[in-house]
């Protein structure tokens, strides 16, 4: 029988972002190891080598899915997503980080700010991650002066991207030293300092307990003889075993019953906002479902085909294309875990929202999607974020 997850401290969702090879995955492993060894009574042992080793990732040799680990500090329980750094997998980062209450920006002391460092800071800002704590990694490879230079560089970069660069916590250290039990001043001590900063800089978000359930689907697994397990992060509401649910999105509508919930191999007594959970749902088939749909309380959500949004078009410098959206153009919309093609329609066909400006326009999805007033989304063309919007109206 599985252990039951005990809710004895606030739960916060964080993750690592930063340029490829700067040490995001190593740092994720280092934090897990440091927490397990510094606070063994609240952290069960985990094989941290498994982080990069999900079967699909082994095949491709690159982190293509955001992988989750959990650990506790003395104050909090964390769910940590290790975001992929490779630009081709930016799509995974968009949905992976959409549930981040804050992030750890990893930057190599040997390289300083690199293109994906900036891209991830910009993206974090766009998707509403308000708090970033910086870890200057690989301090075992450079001298003091270099670390100071990188610290100045990253503070400027954060400020340029709309974060509070002057006051952000910047902790120098080495993830590899923690893993290899070397140089504790930049290994273990630095990791503990980093987590102290995370504890104090990233506030516990307000959770909506009183609303109907909404959990966007991140991944799906079939467990023979038991049913379909749906993983994701609970955005709002609570749910219990036996509750009826609907699964909506991509023009589909299914009904099922919650038959069990887990988090990190522990049983959950109920689903709560912020939980990173696996939910066993009876009455649906794995084949019918896909990432980007959402589990909701029956009748609480009506998927939308057409929405109005206030959209901001990014300039070249902000990482955009520097061009306005085309009237009647087709663009990919990313919201929660979904991506879906939508037609972009100006209110007046002569209108154009120029880079650096914002305005209202309509979006018509290919099929009805779970998107509501107040939801934030990004518009992307290929690998580039063209704009970022907030839904101002849902048309019936
Ligand atoms: P990611 O792409 O950002 O996830 O980077 P990885 O965690 O996969 O690390 C990339 C490479 O940097 C690996 O070879 C790591 O062993 C190495 N690395 C990570 N942290 C450190 C460190 O603190 N010092 C040194 N010297 N190498 C490190
Ligand atoms: Mg990695």
Short mmCIF file of C-alpha atoms and ligand atoms in Angstrom, two decimals:
data_model
loop_
_atom_site.label_atom_id
_atom_site.label_comp_id
_atom_site.label_asym_id
_atom_site.label_seq_id
_atom_site.Cartn_x
_atom_site.Cartn_y
_atom_site.Cartn_z
CA UNK A 1 0.00 0.00 0.00
CA UNK A 2 1.18 3.46 -0.89
CA UNK A 3 1.98 6.19 1.57
CA UNK A 4 -0.50 9.07 1.74
CA UNK A 5 0.81 12.51 0.86
CA UNK A 6 0.79 14.74 3.95
CA UNK A 7 -0.04 18.40 3.43
CA UNK A 8 1.92 19.89 6.30
CA UNK A 9 3.49 22.89 4.56
CA UNK A 10 2.76 25.24 1.66
CA UNK A 11 3.24 23.77 -1.80
CA UNK A 12 5.03 25.82 -4.45
CA UNK A 13 5.79 25.04 -8.09
CA UNK A 14 9.17 26.07 -9.41
CA UNK A 15 11.55 25.09 -12.20
CA UNK A 16 14.92 25.58 -13.80
CA UNK A 17 15.36 27.73 -16.90
CA UNK A 18 18.41 28.89 -18.82
CA UNK A 19 20.71 28.22 -21.77
CA UNK A 20 21.40 24.65 -22.87
CA UNK A 21 24.35 23.03 -21.05
CA UNK A 22 24.52 25.68 -18.34
CA UNK A 23 23.58 22.99 -15.83
CA UNK A 24 19.79 23.04 -15.32
CA UNK A 25 19.45 19.28 -15.05
CA UNK A 26 22.57 18.93 -12.91
CA UNK A 27 21.28 21.65 -10.58
CA UNK A 28 17.89 19.92 -10.34
CA UNK A 29 19.70 16.75 -9.30
CA UNK A 30 21.94 18.70 -6.91
CA UNK A 31 19.00 20.35 -5.14
CA UNK A 32 17.23 17.00 -4.78
CA UNK A 33 20.40 15.45 -3.36
CA UNK A 34 21.18 18.37 -1.01
CA UNK A 35 17.62 18.42 0.36
CA UNK A 36 17.59 14.64 0.86
CA UNK A 37 20.91 14.73 2.71
CA UNK A 38 20.43 17.96 4.67
CA UNK A 39 16.84 17.18 5.70
CA UNK A 40 16.56 13.38 5.50
CA UNK A 41 13.58 13.25 7.85
CA UNK A 42 11.43 15.22 5.37
CA UNK A 43 12.91 13.98 2.07
CA UNK A 44 12.86 10.35 1.11
CA UNK A 45 15.78 9.19 -1.01
CA UNK A 46 15.41 9.61 -4.74
CA UNK A 47 17.52 8.41 -7.59
CA UNK A 48 18.28 11.82 -9.02
CA UNK A 49 20.08 10.28 -11.98
CA UNK A 50 16.63 9.37 -13.30
CA UNK A 51 15.71 12.97 -14.05
CA UNK A 52 16.98 12.97 -17.63
CA UNK A 53 16.11 9.32 -18.11
CA UNK A 54 12.44 9.10 -19.03
CA UNK A 55 12.16 6.50 -21.82
CA UNK A 56 11.20 8.97 -24.55
CA UNK A 57 14.06 11.23 -23.57
CA UNK A 58 16.58 8.40 -23.72
CA UNK A 59 15.51 7.70 -27.30
CA UNK A 60 16.02 11.27 -28.42
CA UNK A 61 19.01 11.97 -26.23
CA UNK A 62 17.60 15.31 -25.19
CA UNK A 63 15.14 16.53 -22.62
CA UNK A 64 11.97 16.75 -24.68
CA UNK A 65 9.44 16.60 -21.88
CA UNK A 66 9.53 18.74 -18.83
CA UNK A 67 10.33 16.31 -16.02
CA UNK A 68 9.16 16.84 -12.48
CA UNK A 69 10.84 16.13 -9.15
CA UNK A 70 9.76 16.98 -5.63
CA UNK A 71 11.60 17.93 -2.47
CA UNK A 72 11.00 19.80 0.76
CA UNK A 73 12.82 22.60 2.52
CA UNK A 74 12.08 23.20 6.20
CA UNK A 75 9.37 25.66 5.14
CA UNK A 76 7.86 24.30 1.96
CA UNK A 77 7.13 21.40 -0.33
CA UNK A 78 8.30 22.01 -3.91
CA UNK A 79 7.41 20.53 -7.22
CA UNK A 80 10.28 21.28 -9.58
CA UNK A 81 10.09 21.09 -13.34
CA UNK A 82 13.36 20.84 -15.23
CA UNK A 83 12.66 22.76 -18.39
CA UNK A 84 14.41 21.74 -21.57
CA UNK A 85 16.92 24.29 -22.82
CA UNK A 86 16.93 23.48 -26.48
CA UNK A 87 15.10 26.02 -28.64
CA UNK A 88 13.25 23.29 -30.58
CA UNK A 89 11.55 22.26 -27.36
CA UNK A 90 10.45 25.73 -26.41
CA UNK A 91 6.89 24.49 -26.82
CA UNK A 92 7.38 22.17 -23.87
CA UNK A 93 8.83 25.00 -21.89
CA UNK A 94 5.81 27.15 -22.55
CA UNK A 95 3.43 24.65 -21.07
CA UNK A 96 5.94 23.37 -18.50
CA UNK A 97 6.53 26.78 -17.04
CA UNK A 98 2.93 27.88 -17.24
CA UNK A 99 2.50 26.31 -13.83
CA UNK A 100 5.65 27.84 -12.33
CA UNK A 101 5.10 30.13 -9.35
CA UNK A 102 8.73 31.18 -9.77
CA UNK A 103 11.90 30.04 -11.45
CA UNK A 104 15.58 29.33 -10.90
CA UNK A 105 17.57 30.89 -13.72
CA UNK A 106 20.75 28.91 -14.26
CA UNK A 107 23.66 30.68 -15.87
CA UNK A 108 27.13 29.31 -16.41
CA UNK A 109 29.91 31.44 -14.93
CA UNK A 110 32.11 30.36 -17.81
CA UNK A 111 29.74 31.59 -20.55
CA UNK A 112 27.59 34.37 -19.07
CA UNK A 113 24.34 35.44 -20.73
CA UNK A 114 23.66 33.39 -23.87
CA UNK A 115 20.78 33.60 -26.40
CA UNK A 116 18.58 31.05 -24.63
CA UNK A 117 19.23 32.75 -21.26
CA UNK A 118 17.58 35.87 -22.66
CA UNK A 119 14.91 33.88 -24.51
CA UNK A 120 13.91 32.13 -21.29
CA UNK A 121 13.82 35.36 -19.26
CA UNK A 122 11.62 36.95 -21.94
CA UNK A 123 9.40 33.87 -22.05
CA UNK A 124 9.14 33.75 -18.25
CA UNK A 125 7.97 37.35 -18.30
CA UNK A 126 5.48 36.66 -21.09
CA UNK A 127 3.85 33.71 -19.37
CA UNK A 128 3.57 35.52 -16.06
CA UNK A 129 6.42 34.07 -13.97
CA UNK A 130 7.04 37.01 -11.64
CA UNK A 131 9.95 35.81 -9.53
CA UNK A 132 13.32 34.53 -10.69
CA UNK A 133 16.22 33.53 -8.45
CA UNK A 134 19.59 33.30 -10.21
CA UNK A 135 22.13 30.52 -9.75
CA UNK A 136 25.54 31.24 -11.29
CA UNK A 137 26.72 27.70 -11.96
CA UNK A 138 30.11 26.18 -12.76
CA UNK A 139 31.91 28.50 -10.34
CA UNK A 140 34.47 25.71 -9.99
CA UNK A 141 35.78 26.62 -13.43
CA UNK A 142 36.36 30.39 -13.14
CA UNK A 143 37.85 33.03 -10.82
CA UNK A 144 36.09 35.53 -8.55
CA UNK A 145 36.31 38.37 -11.09
CA UNK A 146 34.51 36.40 -13.75
CA UNK A 147 31.69 35.56 -11.32
CA UNK A 148 31.27 39.26 -10.51
CA UNK A 149 31.11 40.13 -14.20
CA UNK A 150 28.47 37.51 -14.87
CA UNK A 151 26.49 38.73 -11.85
CA UNK A 152 26.48 42.30 -13.23
CA UNK A 153 25.57 41.04 -16.68
CA UNK A 154 22.61 38.98 -15.46
CA UNK A 155 21.28 41.79 -13.24
CA UNK A 156 21.27 44.12 -16.26
CA UNK A 157 19.62 41.50 -18.42
CA UNK A 158 16.87 40.90 -15.84
CA UNK A 159 16.21 44.63 -15.57
CA UNK A 160 16.13 44.98 -19.37
CA UNK A 161 13.48 42.24 -19.49
CA UNK A 162 11.24 43.82 -16.83
CA UNK A 163 12.39 41.96 -13.71
CA UNK A 164 13.87 43.61 -10.61
CA UNK A 165 17.49 42.93 -11.55
CA UNK A 166 18.96 45.09 -8.77
CA UNK A 167 17.26 43.19 -5.97
CA UNK A 168 17.14 39.68 -7.39
CA UNK A 169 18.98 37.01 -5.39
CA UNK A 170 22.06 35.87 -7.29
CA UNK A 171 23.84 32.86 -5.78
CA UNK A 172 27.19 31.63 -7.11
CA UNK A 173 27.99 27.94 -6.84
CA UNK A 174 28.50 24.65 -8.59
CA UNK A 175 25.87 21.99 -9.06
CA UNK A 176 28.52 19.47 -10.03
CA UNK A 177 30.45 20.05 -6.79
CA UNK A 178 27.31 19.11 -4.83
CA UNK A 179 26.84 15.99 -6.94
CA UNK A 180 30.50 15.00 -6.49
CA UNK A 181 30.66 16.03 -2.80
CA UNK A 182 33.45 18.51 -3.48
CA UNK A 183 34.18 22.10 -2.38
CA UNK A 184 31.21 22.50 -0.01
CA UNK A 185 31.44 26.32 -0.05
CA UNK A 186 30.32 26.37 -3.71
CA UNK A 187 28.61 22.98 -3.54
CA UNK A 188 26.36 22.15 -0.58
CA UNK A 189 26.47 25.58 1.08
CA UNK A 190 25.59 27.33 -2.19
CA UNK A 191 22.66 25.00 -2.84
CA UNK A 192 21.31 25.59 0.68
CA UNK A 193 21.68 29.35 0.16
CA UNK A 194 19.89 29.06 -3.16
CA UNK A 195 16.96 27.28 -1.55
CA UNK A 196 16.82 29.86 1.26
CA UNK A 197 16.50 32.52 -1.46
CA UNK A 198 13.82 30.50 -3.25
CA UNK A 199 11.92 30.10 0.05
CA UNK A 200 11.99 33.85 0.70
CA UNK A 201 11.79 35.37 -2.81
CA UNK A 202 9.05 33.25 -4.38
CA UNK A 203 5.74 33.83 -2.61
CA UNK A 204 3.15 31.10 -2.10
CA UNK A 205 0.45 31.84 -4.67
CA UNK A 206 -3.17 32.24 -3.72
CA UNK A 207 -5.05 29.02 -4.42
CA UNK A 208 -8.67 28.87 -5.48
CA UNK A 209 -10.22 26.16 -3.32
CA UNK A 210 -13.82 27.23 -3.73
CA UNK A 211 -14.15 26.89 -7.49
CA UNK A 212 -14.95 23.90 -9.69
CA UNK A 213 -12.00 21.76 -10.77
CA UNK A 214 -9.77 22.68 -13.71
CA UNK A 215 -6.69 20.59 -14.48
CA UNK A 216 -5.04 20.96 -17.90
CA UNK A 217 -3.71 17.67 -19.27
CA UNK A 218 0.05 17.44 -19.53
CA UNK A 219 0.61 13.73 -20.16
CA UNK A 220 -1.40 10.54 -20.54
CA UNK A 221 -0.61 6.97 -19.59
CA UNK A 222 -2.53 3.77 -19.98
CA UNK A 223 -2.40 1.35 -17.08
CA UNK A 224 -3.71 -2.02 -18.29
CA UNK A 225 -6.62 -3.21 -16.21
CA UNK A 226 -6.93 0.06 -14.31
CA UNK A 227 -7.62 2.78 -16.86
CA UNK A 228 -6.16 6.04 -18.02
CA UNK A 229 -3.85 8.11 -15.85
CA UNK A 230 -3.84 11.80 -16.61
CA UNK A 231 -1.04 13.96 -15.28
CA UNK A 232 -0.99 17.70 -14.86
CA UNK A 233 -1.10 20.58 -12.47
CA UNK A 234 -4.37 21.47 -10.76
CA UNK A 235 -5.12 25.07 -11.67
CA UNK A 236 -8.16 25.56 -9.47
CA UNK A 237 -10.75 23.76 -7.41
CA UNK A 238 -10.67 20.54 -5.43
CA UNK A 239 -11.82 17.03 -6.31
CA UNK A 240 -12.21 13.74 -4.50
CA UNK A 241 -12.21 10.10 -5.46
CA UNK A 242 -15.58 9.20 -6.98
CA UNK A 243 -16.21 12.68 -8.38
CA UNK A 244 -17.63 12.88 -11.88
CA UNK A 245 -15.60 14.93 -14.33
CA UNK A 246 -15.65 16.11 -17.92
CA UNK A 247 -12.68 16.20 -20.23
CA UNK A 248 -12.85 19.01 -22.79
CA UNK A 249 -10.83 20.58 -25.56
CA UNK A 250 -9.99 20.19 -29.26
CA UNK A 251 -13.73 20.12 -29.94
CA UNK A 252 -14.23 16.97 -27.85
CA UNK A 253 -16.30 16.20 -24.77
CA UNK A 254 -15.89 13.08 -22.62
CA UNK A 255 -17.29 12.01 -19.27
CA UNK A 256 -15.50 10.04 -16.60
CA UNK A 257 -15.11 9.38 -12.89
CA UNK A 258 -12.06 9.98 -10.74
CA UNK A 259 -10.92 6.65 -9.43
CA UNK A 260 -7.74 7.66 -7.64
CA UNK A 261 -5.12 10.38 -7.34
CA UNK A 262 -1.39 10.35 -6.73
CA UNK A 263 1.47 12.76 -6.38
CA UNK A 264 5.05 11.52 -6.66
CA UNK A 265 4.02 7.93 -5.96
CA UNK A 266 2.07 8.89 -2.85
CA UNK A 267 -1.70 8.68 -2.61
CA UNK A 268 -3.52 12.00 -2.54
CA UNK A 269 -6.58 12.26 -0.31
CA UNK A 270 -7.95 14.93 -2.62
CA UNK A 271 -6.86 17.16 -5.50
CA UNK A 272 -6.02 20.72 -4.59
CA UNK A 273 -4.88 23.72 -6.60
CA UNK A 274 -1.15 23.64 -7.31
CA UNK A 275 -0.94 19.84 -6.97
CA UNK A 276 1.20 18.13 -9.55
CA UNK A 277 -0.87 15.01 -9.82
CA UNK A 278 -1.66 11.83 -11.67
CA UNK A 279 -5.38 11.17 -11.82
CA UNK A 280 -6.86 7.78 -12.67
CA UNK A 281 -10.04 8.41 -14.65
CA UNK A 282 -12.56 5.66 -15.36
CA UNK A 283 -14.76 5.81 -18.44
CA UNK A 284 -12.31 7.33 -20.93
CA UNK A 285 -9.75 5.83 -23.28
CA UNK A 286 -6.18 6.98 -23.58
CA UNK A 287 -6.63 7.09 -27.39
CA UNK A 288 -9.49 9.61 -27.17
CA UNK A 289 -7.53 12.09 -25.13
CA UNK A 290 -4.61 14.39 -25.79
CA UNK A 291 -2.37 16.85 -24.06
CA UNK A 292 -4.01 20.28 -24.00
CA UNK A 293 -7.47 19.05 -23.08
CA UNK A 294 -8.60 19.77 -19.52
CA UNK A 295 -10.32 17.83 -16.73
CA UNK A 296 -13.12 19.96 -15.26
CA UNK A 297 -16.08 19.65 -12.92
CA UNK A 298 -19.19 18.82 -14.98
CA UNK A 299 -20.90 21.86 -16.47
CA UNK A 300 -18.35 24.33 -15.12
CA UNK A 301 -16.54 25.12 -18.36
CA UNK A 302 -17.78 25.78 -21.88
CA UNK A 303 -15.06 25.53 -24.53
CA UNK A 304 -14.72 28.60 -26.74
CA UNK A 305 -14.35 28.82 -30.50
CA UNK A 306 -13.98 32.58 -30.74
CA UNK A 307 -12.44 34.98 -28.24
CA UNK A 308 -11.51 38.63 -28.14
CA UNK A 309 -8.12 39.44 -26.67
CA UNK A 310 -5.94 42.39 -25.87
CA UNK A 311 -2.78 41.45 -27.69
CA UNK A 312 0.69 42.93 -27.40
CA UNK A 313 2.97 42.47 -30.40
CA UNK A 314 6.65 41.99 -29.54
CA UNK A 315 9.34 44.12 -31.09
CA UNK A 316 12.48 42.68 -32.65
CA UNK A 317 14.46 43.49 -29.50
CA UNK A 318 11.93 41.66 -27.34
CA UNK A 319 12.42 38.54 -29.40
CA UNK A 320 9.46 39.03 -31.74
CA UNK A 321 9.33 39.06 -35.52
CA UNK A 322 8.94 42.84 -35.64
CA UNK A 323 5.88 42.42 -37.87
CA UNK A 324 2.15 42.80 -37.12
CA UNK A 325 -0.16 39.79 -37.33
CA UNK A 326 -1.88 39.32 -40.69
CA UNK A 327 -5.63 39.92 -40.97
CA UNK A 328 -7.15 36.45 -41.32
CA UNK A 329 -3.72 34.95 -40.75
CA UNK A 330 -3.26 31.52 -39.16
CA UNK A 331 -1.18 31.43 -35.98
CA UNK A 332 -0.43 28.94 -33.22
CA UNK A 333 -1.93 29.91 -29.88
CA UNK A 334 -0.33 28.48 -26.72
CA UNK A 335 -2.40 28.53 -23.56
CA UNK A 336 -2.00 26.32 -20.49
CA UNK A 337 -0.85 23.02 -21.97
CA UNK A 338 -2.59 23.43 -25.33
CA UNK A 339 -1.47 24.67 -28.68
CA UNK A 340 -4.06 25.23 -31.36
CA UNK A 341 -4.21 27.02 -34.67
CA UNK A 342 -6.40 30.13 -34.72
CA UNK A 343 -7.33 32.74 -37.30
CA UNK A 344 -6.29 36.23 -36.23
CA UNK A 345 -8.98 38.71 -37.20
CA UNK A 346 -8.75 42.48 -36.75
CA UNK A 347 -11.88 44.34 -35.68
CA UNK A 348 -11.52 46.47 -38.78
CA UNK A 349 -9.67 44.79 -41.60
CA UNK A 350 -7.58 47.93 -42.13
CA UNK A 351 -6.31 47.79 -38.49
CA UNK A 352 -2.77 46.72 -37.73
CA UNK A 353 -1.28 46.33 -34.25
CA UNK A 354 2.37 47.24 -34.69
CA UNK A 355 5.30 45.75 -32.76
CA UNK A 356 5.58 47.48 -29.39
CA UNK A 357 1.85 48.25 -29.40
CA UNK A 358 -1.25 46.50 -28.15
CA UNK A 359 -4.91 46.38 -29.08
CA UNK A 360 -8.05 44.27 -29.25
CA UNK A 361 -8.50 41.61 -31.88
CA UNK A 362 -10.43 38.40 -32.37
CA UNK A 363 -9.12 34.86 -32.49
CA UNK A 364 -11.11 32.00 -34.01
CA UNK A 365 -9.83 28.56 -33.08
CA UNK A 366 -9.92 25.62 -35.45
CA UNK A 367 -12.03 23.77 -32.84
CA UNK A 368 -13.49 24.81 -29.46
CA UNK A 369 -10.81 25.01 -26.74
CA UNK A 370 -10.77 25.49 -22.96
CA UNK A 371 -9.94 29.19 -22.74
CA UNK A 372 -11.63 31.77 -20.55
CA UNK A 373 -11.80 35.48 -19.93
CA UNK A 374 -8.62 36.60 -18.17
CA UNK A 375 -6.50 33.72 -19.53
CA UNK A 376 -3.06 34.63 -20.81
CA UNK A 377 -1.64 33.10 -23.95
CA UNK A 378 1.15 33.52 -26.45
CA UNK A 379 0.97 33.68 -30.23
CA UNK A 380 3.83 31.98 -31.99
CA UNK A 381 5.03 31.64 -35.55
CA UNK A 382 7.49 28.77 -35.85
CA UNK A 383 10.02 29.21 -33.07
CA UNK A 384 9.27 32.86 -32.44
CA UNK A 385 6.83 34.42 -30.01
CA UNK A 386 5.00 37.06 -32.03
CA UNK A 387 2.74 38.36 -29.31
CA UNK A 388 1.26 37.81 -25.92
CA UNK A 389 -2.38 38.31 -25.06
CA UNK A 390 -5.06 38.23 -22.42
CA UNK A 391 -8.60 37.12 -23.21
CA UNK A 392 -11.04 40.00 -22.77
CA UNK A 393 -14.22 38.32 -24.03
CA UNK A 394 -15.50 34.88 -24.97
CA UNK A 395 -18.13 34.82 -27.74
CA UNK A 396 -21.02 32.38 -27.41
P1 LIG B 1 21.34 21.60 -19.07
O1 LIG B 1 21.36 21.44 -20.56
O2 LIG B 1 21.23 23.05 -18.70
O3 LIG B 1 20.34 20.75 -18.38
O4 LIG B 1 22.81 21.19 -18.57
P2 LIG B 1 23.29 19.85 -17.84
O5 LIG B 1 22.84 19.81 -16.43
O6 LIG B 1 22.95 18.68 -18.70
O7 LIG B 1 24.87 20.10 -17.81
C1 LIG B 1 25.64 20.30 -18.97
C2 LIG B 1 27.07 19.93 -18.70
O8 LIG B 1 27.64 20.81 -17.73
C3 LIG B 1 27.23 18.53 -18.13
O9 LIG B 1 28.37 17.93 -18.72
C4 LIG B 1 27.47 18.76 -16.64
O10 LIG B 1 28.23 17.75 -16.04
C5 LIG B 1 28.22 20.07 -16.67
N1 LIG B 1 28.05 20.80 -15.40
C6 LIG B 1 26.90 21.06 -14.75
N2 LIG B 1 27.12 21.75 -13.60
C7 LIG B 1 28.46 21.95 -13.54
C8 LIG B 1 29.34 22.60 -12.59
O11 LIG B 1 28.92 23.14 -11.56
N3 LIG B 1 30.66 22.61 -12.88
C9 LIG B 1 31.16 22.02 -14.01
N4 LIG B 1 32.48 22.08 -14.20
N5 LIG B 1 30.39 21.39 -14.91
C10 LIG B 1 29.07 21.35 -14.68
MG1 LIG B 2 18.85 19.48 -19.16
#
